[in-house]
Amino acid sequence: MHYGSIKGLGAYVPEHVQPSAVEPDNLKKAIDAANLTEMWDMILTLDYAVSDPADLTPDKRDEFMNVMSLLLKAFDR
């Protein structure tokens, strides 16, 4: 078996943990366009107890943006 293409598996970070490359404003526009605004609001208020992503710590904000990015990908198919 050839293992030359496997580099630094210890450095691998799953997609759902990686910081989102999407800017919050662009992601929000895409969420609105996909009719997922209610999901955005619900996750913010129920899971994070805030009404705006700017109220989150940087780590929690990245986590929220990643969740929303994945939901957008899932519903966009």
Coordinates of C-alpha atoms in Angstrom, one line a residue:
M1 CA 0.0 0.0 0.0
H2 CA 1.3 3.4 -0.9
Y3 CA 1.4 6.0 1.9
G4 CA 3.4 8.7 0.2
S5 CA 0.2 10.8 -0.3
I6 CA -0.7 10.8 3.4
K7 CA 1.0 13.8 4.9
G8 CA 0.7 14.8 8.6
L9 CA -2.5 13.1 9.5
G10 CA -1.9 14.5 13.0
A11 CA -2.4 18.0 11.5
Y12 CA -5.7 17.0 9.8
V13 CA -8.7 19.1 11.0
P14 CA -12.2 17.9 10.1
E15 CA -14.2 20.2 7.9
H16 CA -16.7 20.9 10.7
V17 CA -13.9 22.2 13.0
Q18 CA -12.0 24.4 10.5
P19 CA -12.6 28.1 10.6
S20 CA -15.0 29.3 8.0
A21 CA -13.5 31.1 5.0
V22 CA -16.8 32.8 4.4
E23 CA -17.3 36.4 5.6
P24 CA -20.2 36.7 8.1
D25 CA -22.0 39.2 5.9
N26 CA -21.7 37.1 2.8
L27 CA -22.8 34.0 4.7
K28 CA -25.8 35.8 6.1
K29 CA -26.8 36.9 2.6
A30 CA -26.5 33.3 1.4
I31 CA -28.5 32.0 4.3
D32 CA -31.3 34.6 3.6
A33 CA -31.3 33.7 -0.1
A34 CA -31.7 30.0 0.8
N35 CA -34.6 30.8 3.1
L36 CA -32.7 29.6 6.2
T37 CA -33.0 32.8 8.2
E38 CA -35.2 31.2 10.8
M39 CA -32.7 28.5 11.3
W40 CA -29.9 31.1 11.7
D41 CA -32.0 32.9 14.4
M42 CA -33.0 29.7 16.1
I43 CA -29.5 28.4 16.4
L44 CA -28.2 31.7 17.6
T45 CA -30.8 32.1 20.3
L46 CA -31.2 28.5 21.5
D47 CA -27.7 27.2 21.2
Y48 CA -25.6 30.3 21.8
A49 CA -28.1 32.5 23.8
V50 CA -27.3 35.7 21.7
S51 CA -29.2 37.5 19.0
D52 CA -26.2 38.6 16.9
P53 CA -23.0 36.7 16.0
A54 CA -21.0 39.8 16.9
D55 CA -21.9 39.0 20.6
L56 CA -20.1 35.7 20.5
T57 CA -16.5 35.1 21.4
P58 CA -14.2 34.6 18.4
D59 CA -14.1 30.8 18.9
K60 CA -17.9 30.5 19.3
R61 CA -18.4 32.8 16.4
D62 CA -16.2 30.6 14.1
E63 CA -18.1 27.5 15.4
F64 CA -21.4 29.1 14.6
M65 CA -20.3 30.2 11.1
N66 CA -19.0 26.7 10.4
V67 CA -22.4 25.2 11.5
M68 CA -24.2 27.6 9.3
S69 CA -21.9 27.0 6.3
L70 CA -22.4 23.3 6.6
L71 CA -26.2 23.7 6.8
L72 CA -26.1 26.0 3.8
K73 CA -24.2 23.3 1.9
A74 CA -26.6 20.6 3.0
F75 CA -29.7 22.6 2.0
D76 CA -28.2 23.9 -1.2
R77 CA -28.0 20.5 -2.8

